[in-house]
Short mmCIF file of N, CA and C in Angstrom, two decimals:
data_model
loop_
_atom_site.label_atom_id
_atom_site.label_comp_id
_atom_site.label_asym_id
_atom_site.label_seq_id
_atom_site.Cartn_x
_atom_site.Cartn_y
_atom_site.Cartn_z
N MET A 1 27.27 -0.18 -0.94
CA MET A 1 28.60 -0.73 -0.88
C MET A 1 29.04 -0.75 0.74
N GLN A 2 29.51 -1.79 1.10
CA GLN A 2 30.03 -2.18 2.32
C GLN A 2 31.39 -1.48 2.64
N PRO A 3 31.56 -0.85 3.66
CA PRO A 3 32.90 -0.35 4.00
C PRO A 3 33.87 -1.34 4.25
N TYR A 4 35.03 -0.98 3.66
CA TYR A 4 36.12 -1.97 3.85
C TYR A 4 36.67 -1.94 5.35
N ASN A 5 36.64 -3.18 6.00
CA ASN A 5 36.91 -3.09 7.47
C ASN A 5 38.50 -3.23 7.72
N GLY A 6 39.39 -3.56 6.86
CA GLY A 6 40.81 -3.82 6.89
C GLY A 6 41.64 -2.49 6.93
N LYS A 7 41.03 -1.32 6.59
CA LYS A 7 41.78 -0.08 6.53
C LYS A 7 42.24 0.34 7.88
N LYS A 8 43.41 0.85 7.93
CA LYS A 8 44.12 1.39 9.07
C LYS A 8 43.62 2.69 9.38
N HIS A 9 43.49 3.56 8.14
CA HIS A 9 43.18 5.00 8.24
C HIS A 9 42.00 5.08 7.54
N THR A 10 41.15 6.06 8.15
CA THR A 10 39.89 6.35 7.63
C THR A 10 39.67 7.88 7.56
N ASP A 11 40.66 8.66 6.81
CA ASP A 11 40.38 9.92 6.37
C ASP A 11 39.98 10.11 4.91
N ASP A 12 39.67 11.18 4.52
CA ASP A 12 39.13 11.44 3.16
C ASP A 12 40.12 10.95 2.02
N VAL A 13 41.49 11.14 2.32
CA VAL A 13 42.51 10.78 1.18
C VAL A 13 42.58 9.36 1.09
N SER A 14 42.56 8.54 2.24
CA SER A 14 42.89 7.11 2.18
C SER A 14 41.31 6.49 1.67
N ASP A 15 40.18 7.10 1.89
CA ASP A 15 38.96 6.63 1.40
C ASP A 15 38.93 6.86 -0.15
N ALA A 16 39.36 8.03 -0.68
CA ALA A 16 39.33 8.39 -2.13
C ALA A 16 40.40 7.46 -2.96
N TYR A 17 41.50 7.15 -2.20
CA TYR A 17 42.31 6.18 -2.66
C TYR A 17 41.88 4.81 -2.86
N PHE A 18 41.10 4.32 -1.93
CA PHE A 18 40.51 3.03 -1.69
C PHE A 18 39.40 2.96 -2.86
N LEU A 19 38.49 4.10 -3.03
CA LEU A 19 37.55 4.11 -4.32
C LEU A 19 38.25 3.95 -5.36
N ALA A 20 39.14 4.77 -5.67
CA ALA A 20 39.84 4.90 -7.01
C ALA A 20 40.51 3.49 -7.27
N GLU A 21 41.02 2.92 -6.42
CA GLU A 21 41.61 1.45 -6.71
C GLU A 21 40.44 0.47 -6.87
N LEU A 22 39.24 0.56 -6.27
CA LEU A 22 38.15 -0.24 -6.60
C LEU A 22 37.70 0.09 -7.99
N LEU A 23 37.59 1.32 -8.51
CA LEU A 23 37.26 1.87 -9.71
C LEU A 23 38.07 1.38 -10.87
N ARG A 24 39.61 1.48 -10.39
CA ARG A 24 40.47 0.82 -11.49
C ARG A 24 40.39 -0.74 -11.71
N LEU A 25 39.97 -1.31 -10.57
CA LEU A 25 39.96 -2.80 -10.60
C LEU A 25 38.42 -3.22 -11.20
N ASN A 26 37.73 -2.30 -11.42
CA ASN A 26 36.38 -2.51 -12.09
C ASN A 26 35.43 -3.23 -10.88
N LEU A 27 35.70 -3.11 -9.78
CA LEU A 27 34.95 -3.77 -8.48
C LEU A 27 33.96 -2.62 -7.87
N LEU A 28 33.96 -1.55 -8.39
CA LEU A 28 33.13 -0.58 -7.67
C LEU A 28 31.70 -0.66 -8.29
N PRO A 29 30.84 -0.89 -7.50
CA PRO A 29 29.33 -1.07 -7.96
C PRO A 29 28.77 0.16 -8.63
N THR A 30 28.25 -0.03 -9.76
CA THR A 30 27.58 1.36 -10.49
C THR A 30 26.16 1.42 -10.21
N GLY A 31 25.63 2.80 -10.35
CA GLY A 31 24.25 2.95 -10.23
C GLY A 31 23.74 3.60 -11.62
N HIS A 32 22.45 3.52 -11.62
CA HIS A 32 21.87 4.18 -12.64
C HIS A 32 20.73 5.18 -12.41
N LEU A 33 20.73 6.24 -12.92
CA LEU A 33 19.91 7.35 -12.63
C LEU A 33 18.78 7.14 -13.88
N TYR A 34 17.59 6.92 -13.59
CA TYR A 34 16.64 7.02 -14.57
C TYR A 34 16.12 8.46 -14.97
N ASP A 35 15.87 8.66 -16.22
CA ASP A 35 15.29 10.02 -16.76
C ASP A 35 13.91 10.22 -16.01
N ARG A 36 13.77 11.42 -15.79
CA ARG A 36 12.32 11.73 -15.15
C ARG A 36 11.05 11.23 -15.71
N LYS A 37 11.22 10.91 -16.97
CA LYS A 37 10.02 10.27 -17.85
C LYS A 37 9.90 8.97 -17.39
N THR A 38 10.95 8.22 -17.21
CA THR A 38 10.71 6.53 -16.92
C THR A 38 10.58 6.34 -15.33
N ARG A 39 10.91 7.25 -14.52
CA ARG A 39 10.96 7.01 -13.03
C ARG A 39 9.64 6.66 -12.64
N PRO A 40 8.56 7.21 -13.00
CA PRO A 40 7.12 6.81 -12.46
C PRO A 40 6.73 5.58 -12.91
N VAL A 41 7.18 5.22 -14.17
CA VAL A 41 6.99 3.89 -14.72
C VAL A 41 7.55 2.92 -13.89
N ARG A 42 8.93 2.94 -13.62
CA ARG A 42 9.58 2.10 -12.82
C ARG A 42 9.05 1.88 -11.34
N ASP A 43 8.59 2.94 -10.69
CA ASP A 43 8.02 2.88 -9.54
C ASP A 43 6.78 2.13 -9.57
N LEU A 44 5.87 2.26 -10.56
CA LEU A 44 4.80 1.48 -10.55
C LEU A 44 5.12 0.04 -10.91
N LEU A 45 6.12 -0.31 -11.72
CA LEU A 45 6.46 -1.83 -11.96
C LEU A 45 6.87 -2.26 -10.66
N ARG A 46 7.55 -1.56 -9.91
CA ARG A 46 8.00 -2.32 -8.55
C ARG A 46 7.09 -2.44 -7.67
N ARG A 47 5.96 -1.45 -7.77
CA ARG A 47 4.58 -1.61 -6.82
C ARG A 47 3.86 -2.80 -7.32
N ARG A 48 3.97 -3.10 -8.67
CA ARG A 48 3.06 -4.28 -9.17
C ARG A 48 3.78 -5.59 -8.78
N LEU A 49 5.08 -5.41 -8.72
CA LEU A 49 5.73 -6.58 -8.41
C LEU A 49 5.58 -6.95 -7.00
N LEU A 50 5.44 -6.12 -6.09
CA LEU A 50 5.06 -6.31 -4.68
C LEU A 50 3.76 -6.91 -4.65
N LEU A 51 2.76 -6.24 -5.21
CA LEU A 51 1.33 -6.79 -5.13
C LEU A 51 1.31 -8.14 -5.68
N VAL A 52 2.05 -8.40 -6.70
CA VAL A 52 1.95 -9.98 -7.37
C VAL A 52 2.39 -10.70 -6.48
N ARG A 53 3.60 -10.47 -5.65
CA ARG A 53 4.27 -11.21 -4.76
C ARG A 53 3.20 -11.54 -3.40
N GLN A 54 2.54 -10.51 -3.14
CA GLN A 54 1.54 -10.57 -2.09
C GLN A 54 0.30 -11.49 -2.41
N ARG A 55 -0.19 -11.26 -3.62
CA ARG A 55 -1.38 -12.20 -4.13
C ARG A 55 -0.59 -13.72 -4.26
N THR A 56 0.43 -13.83 -4.53
CA THR A 56 1.00 -15.23 -4.63
C THR A 56 0.95 -15.96 -3.26
N THR A 57 1.57 -15.14 -2.43
CA THR A 57 1.37 -15.47 -0.84
C THR A 57 0.09 -15.99 -0.39
N LEU A 58 -0.86 -15.31 -0.84
CA LEU A 58 -2.26 -15.50 -0.30
C LEU A 58 -2.69 -16.80 -1.00
N ILE A 59 -2.42 -16.89 -2.36
CA ILE A 59 -2.82 -18.21 -3.15
C ILE A 59 -2.15 -19.36 -2.32
N LEU A 60 -0.82 -19.20 -2.31
CA LEU A 60 -0.21 -20.48 -1.52
C LEU A 60 -0.79 -20.82 -0.30
N SER A 61 -0.93 -19.68 0.51
CA SER A 61 -1.74 -19.96 1.94
C SER A 61 -2.98 -20.52 1.99
N PHE A 62 -3.83 -20.17 0.70
CA PHE A 62 -5.12 -20.64 0.65
C PHE A 62 -5.07 -22.22 0.06
N LYS A 63 -4.21 -22.51 -0.71
CA LYS A 63 -3.77 -24.08 -1.18
C LYS A 63 -3.55 -24.70 -0.13
N SER A 64 -2.45 -24.07 0.80
CA SER A 64 -1.85 -25.05 2.01
C SER A 64 -3.05 -25.30 2.93
N LEU A 65 -3.97 -24.23 3.18
CA LEU A 65 -5.23 -24.32 4.18
C LEU A 65 -6.07 -25.55 3.69
N ASN A 66 -6.15 -25.61 2.34
CA ASN A 66 -7.09 -26.76 1.78
C ASN A 66 -6.35 -28.13 2.01
N GLU A 67 -5.21 -28.03 1.66
CA GLU A 67 -4.48 -29.20 1.69
C GLU A 67 -4.46 -29.83 3.03
N ARG A 68 -3.96 -28.95 4.03
CA ARG A 68 -3.90 -29.17 5.41
C ARG A 68 -5.07 -29.66 6.25
N THR A 69 -6.04 -28.79 5.86
CA THR A 69 -7.36 -29.14 6.60
C THR A 69 -8.23 -30.20 5.80
N LEU A 70 -8.31 -30.14 4.42
CA LEU A 70 -9.34 -30.97 3.88
C LEU A 70 -8.70 -32.24 3.21
N GLY A 71 -7.30 -32.14 2.87
CA GLY A 71 -6.57 -33.05 2.11
C GLY A 71 -6.72 -33.13 0.71
N GLN A 72 -7.33 -31.68 0.15
CA GLN A 72 -7.52 -31.64 -1.35
C GLN A 72 -6.67 -30.63 -1.80
N HIS A 73 -6.12 -31.13 -3.01
CA HIS A 73 -5.40 -30.06 -3.79
C HIS A 73 -6.20 -29.26 -4.74
N VAL A 74 -6.17 -28.01 -4.70
CA VAL A 74 -6.94 -27.11 -5.60
C VAL A 74 -6.12 -26.58 -6.50
N PRO A 75 -6.35 -26.75 -7.82
CA PRO A 75 -5.55 -26.19 -8.92
C PRO A 75 -5.75 -24.64 -8.91
N LEU A 76 -4.60 -24.14 -9.46
CA LEU A 76 -4.28 -22.53 -9.34
C LEU A 76 -5.59 -21.94 -9.99
N ALA A 77 -6.00 -22.38 -11.27
CA ALA A 77 -6.99 -21.81 -11.91
C ALA A 77 -8.42 -21.78 -11.10
N ARG A 78 -8.49 -22.69 -10.38
CA ARG A 78 -9.90 -22.91 -9.59
C ARG A 78 -9.70 -21.88 -8.39
N VAL A 79 -8.44 -21.61 -7.90
CA VAL A 79 -8.40 -20.56 -6.78
C VAL A 79 -8.64 -19.25 -7.20
N LYS A 80 -7.99 -19.06 -8.52
CA LYS A 80 -8.25 -17.84 -8.98
C LYS A 80 -9.71 -17.42 -9.30
N ALA A 81 -10.56 -18.30 -9.69
CA ALA A 81 -11.89 -18.20 -10.19
C ALA A 81 -12.87 -18.17 -9.06
N MET A 82 -12.27 -18.69 -7.71
CA MET A 82 -13.31 -18.94 -6.54
C MET A 82 -13.65 -17.57 -6.14
N LYS A 83 -14.84 -17.66 -5.64
CA LYS A 83 -15.60 -16.47 -4.77
C LYS A 83 -15.28 -16.64 -3.33
N ALA A 84 -15.50 -15.83 -2.55
CA ALA A 84 -15.33 -15.85 -1.08
C ALA A 84 -16.40 -16.81 -0.38
N GLU A 85 -17.65 -16.73 -0.87
CA GLU A 85 -18.65 -17.57 -0.27
C GLU A 85 -18.36 -19.04 -0.52
N GLU A 86 -17.83 -19.38 -1.90
CA GLU A 86 -17.60 -20.79 -2.20
C GLU A 86 -16.42 -21.13 -1.36
N ALA A 87 -15.57 -20.24 -1.14
CA ALA A 87 -14.19 -20.72 -0.44
C ALA A 87 -14.57 -20.98 1.07
N GLN A 88 -15.68 -20.17 1.68
CA GLN A 88 -16.04 -20.41 2.94
C GLN A 88 -16.69 -21.77 3.04
N ALA A 89 -17.50 -21.86 1.90
CA ALA A 89 -18.36 -23.30 2.14
C ALA A 89 -17.60 -24.66 2.13
N ARG A 90 -16.27 -24.56 1.74
CA ARG A 90 -15.58 -25.62 1.84
C ARG A 90 -14.94 -26.21 3.23
N PHE A 91 -15.15 -25.36 4.14
CA PHE A 91 -14.81 -25.42 5.44
C PHE A 91 -15.92 -25.57 6.48
N THR A 92 -15.73 -26.37 7.58
CA THR A 92 -16.84 -26.37 8.60
C THR A 92 -16.29 -25.59 9.72
N ASP A 93 -15.13 -25.45 10.15
CA ASP A 93 -14.60 -24.66 11.02
C ASP A 93 -14.82 -23.23 10.83
N PRO A 94 -15.30 -22.35 11.83
CA PRO A 94 -15.62 -20.94 11.49
C PRO A 94 -14.35 -20.06 11.33
N ALA A 95 -13.33 -20.58 11.93
CA ALA A 95 -11.96 -19.75 11.68
C ALA A 95 -11.52 -19.97 10.43
N ASP A 96 -11.42 -21.24 9.95
CA ASP A 96 -11.11 -21.47 8.56
C ASP A 96 -12.03 -20.79 7.58
N GLN A 97 -13.26 -20.82 7.72
CA GLN A 97 -14.18 -20.06 6.87
C GLN A 97 -13.96 -18.71 6.75
N LEU A 98 -13.75 -17.95 7.72
CA LEU A 98 -13.28 -16.55 7.83
C LEU A 98 -11.96 -16.39 7.11
N LEU A 99 -11.07 -17.20 7.45
CA LEU A 99 -9.64 -17.08 6.92
C LEU A 99 -9.67 -17.34 5.33
N SER A 100 -10.44 -18.35 4.96
CA SER A 100 -10.41 -18.53 3.43
C SER A 100 -11.23 -17.45 2.76
N GLY A 101 -12.26 -16.97 3.43
CA GLY A 101 -13.06 -15.92 2.62
C GLY A 101 -12.29 -14.63 2.54
N GLU A 102 -11.63 -14.29 3.65
CA GLU A 102 -10.75 -13.12 3.52
C GLU A 102 -9.55 -12.97 2.73
N GLN A 103 -8.86 -14.42 2.57
CA GLN A 103 -7.97 -14.56 1.51
C GLN A 103 -8.35 -14.48 0.11
N ILE A 104 -9.46 -15.10 -0.11
CA ILE A 104 -10.06 -15.02 -1.62
C ILE A 104 -10.42 -13.39 -1.80
N THR A 105 -11.12 -12.84 -0.98
CA THR A 105 -11.48 -11.29 -1.00
C THR A 105 -10.17 -10.57 -1.40
N LEU A 106 -9.14 -10.77 -0.59
CA LEU A 106 -7.85 -9.98 -0.73
C LEU A 106 -7.32 -10.27 -2.10
N MET A 107 -7.39 -11.62 -2.48
CA MET A 107 -6.71 -11.90 -3.78
C MET A 107 -7.56 -11.13 -4.91
N GLY A 108 -8.76 -10.82 -4.79
CA GLY A 108 -9.54 -10.19 -5.82
C GLY A 108 -9.11 -8.72 -5.63
N HIS A 109 -8.98 -8.10 -4.57
CA HIS A 109 -8.51 -6.80 -4.41
C HIS A 109 -7.17 -6.59 -5.15
N LEU A 110 -6.29 -7.41 -4.91
CA LEU A 110 -4.89 -7.36 -5.33
C LEU A 110 -4.86 -7.52 -6.96
N THR A 111 -5.71 -8.52 -7.46
CA THR A 111 -5.76 -8.60 -8.81
C THR A 111 -6.31 -7.25 -9.47
N ASP A 112 -7.41 -6.75 -8.88
CA ASP A 112 -7.93 -5.45 -9.54
C ASP A 112 -6.87 -4.46 -9.37
N SER A 113 -6.03 -4.28 -8.44
CA SER A 113 -5.03 -3.37 -8.38
C SER A 113 -4.00 -3.72 -9.36
N ILE A 114 -3.53 -4.82 -9.51
CA ILE A 114 -2.67 -5.12 -10.55
C ILE A 114 -2.89 -4.74 -11.77
N THR A 115 -4.20 -5.26 -12.03
CA THR A 115 -4.86 -4.89 -13.54
C THR A 115 -4.84 -3.24 -13.89
N LYS A 116 -5.18 -2.68 -12.83
CA LYS A 116 -5.27 -1.11 -12.86
C LYS A 116 -3.74 -0.58 -13.28
N LEU A 117 -2.71 -1.02 -12.39
CA LEU A 117 -1.45 -0.56 -12.74
C LEU A 117 -0.73 -1.12 -14.06
N GLU A 118 -1.24 -2.26 -14.52
CA GLU A 118 -0.82 -2.85 -15.78
C GLU A 118 -1.34 -1.98 -16.93
N GLN A 119 -2.73 -1.75 -16.73
CA GLN A 119 -3.42 -0.74 -17.84
C GLN A 119 -2.62 0.50 -17.93
N HIS A 120 -2.40 1.04 -16.77
CA HIS A 120 -1.86 2.49 -16.77
C HIS A 120 -0.44 2.53 -17.33
N ILE A 121 0.43 1.38 -16.99
CA ILE A 121 1.72 1.35 -17.39
C ILE A 121 1.80 1.03 -18.96
N LEU A 122 0.86 0.22 -19.52
CA LEU A 122 0.85 0.02 -20.98
C LEU A 122 0.47 1.10 -21.67
N GLY A 123 -0.59 1.95 -21.07
CA GLY A 123 -0.92 3.18 -21.82
C GLY A 123 0.29 4.25 -21.85
N VAL A 124 1.12 4.09 -20.92
CA VAL A 124 2.23 5.01 -20.94
C VAL A 124 3.38 4.52 -21.77
N VAL A 125 3.83 3.18 -21.58
CA VAL A 125 4.93 2.79 -22.24
C VAL A 125 4.63 2.28 -23.71
N GLY A 126 3.26 2.08 -24.04
CA GLY A 126 2.95 1.56 -25.32
C GLY A 126 3.37 2.69 -26.43
N LYS A 127 3.49 3.82 -26.03
CA LYS A 127 3.93 4.95 -26.94
C LYS A 127 5.39 4.97 -27.21
N TRP A 128 6.19 4.48 -26.34
CA TRP A 128 7.61 4.57 -26.39
C TRP A 128 8.27 3.89 -27.44
N SER A 129 9.19 4.32 -28.31
CA SER A 129 9.78 3.36 -29.27
C SER A 129 10.51 2.39 -28.87
N THR A 130 11.15 2.44 -27.63
CA THR A 130 11.77 1.18 -27.14
C THR A 130 10.97 0.20 -26.82
N TYR A 131 9.64 0.44 -26.30
CA TYR A 131 8.76 -0.61 -26.13
C TYR A 131 8.29 -1.29 -27.38
N GLN A 132 8.05 -0.42 -28.50
CA GLN A 132 7.65 -0.97 -29.73
C GLN A 132 8.67 -1.87 -30.31
N ARG A 133 9.97 -1.49 -30.20
CA ARG A 133 11.03 -2.32 -30.61
C ARG A 133 11.06 -3.67 -29.76
N LEU A 134 10.66 -3.64 -28.54
CA LEU A 134 10.79 -4.80 -27.85
C LEU A 134 9.64 -5.71 -28.14
N GLN A 135 8.56 -5.10 -28.53
CA GLN A 135 7.42 -6.02 -28.99
C GLN A 135 7.77 -6.71 -30.35
N GLU A 136 8.64 -6.09 -31.27
CA GLU A 136 8.98 -6.77 -32.51
C GLU A 136 9.90 -7.94 -32.34
N LEU A 137 10.52 -8.15 -31.22
CA LEU A 137 11.35 -9.28 -31.07
C LEU A 137 10.34 -10.72 -30.91
N PRO A 138 10.90 -11.72 -31.47
CA PRO A 138 10.24 -12.92 -31.14
C PRO A 138 10.13 -13.28 -29.73
N ALA A 139 9.05 -13.98 -29.32
CA ALA A 139 8.78 -14.26 -27.91
C ALA A 139 9.97 -15.09 -27.42
N SER A 140 10.52 -15.84 -27.99
CA SER A 140 11.73 -16.66 -27.60
C SER A 140 12.73 -15.73 -27.08
N ALA A 141 13.08 -14.78 -27.92
CA ALA A 141 14.16 -13.84 -27.60
C ALA A 141 13.81 -12.97 -26.28
N ARG A 142 12.56 -12.68 -26.34
CA ARG A 142 12.10 -11.71 -25.08
C ARG A 142 12.07 -12.48 -23.78
N PHE A 143 11.93 -13.73 -23.68
CA PHE A 143 11.87 -14.46 -22.53
C PHE A 143 13.12 -15.44 -22.27
N SER A 144 14.15 -15.30 -23.04
CA SER A 144 15.18 -16.36 -22.73
C SER A 144 16.30 -15.47 -22.10
N VAL A 145 16.05 -15.41 -20.73
CA VAL A 145 17.02 -14.67 -20.02
C VAL A 145 17.99 -15.48 -19.01
#
């Protein structure tokens, strides 16, 4: 929460009054403390999200390199199935060969890490009753946010 800059007094009493007024107006942001059982899963899910974003960045960078250098559009499924040697063979410039090979290699490592995290997460939450109930919902209800 950002401090209020328009206050003339900044002592404990005026701060407490200000916070009480925000709470009364329902403007005070609230937090949530996860119980100890769910915290590690939440942390793994956050790490998975970070890895997925990094992999997406690499994929987009590789696709951009292809379009910029070769003038060719490479479908996503093709990029995901590509090996480093195949990616390097597409380019003639040594710098582009090195870059494309490293990008494909890193994508593979990230995919492996994401898969490991997902397997562990599903192994833990698959036993939770809340997860079981969520799986009973129709797919349209689960993904209509």
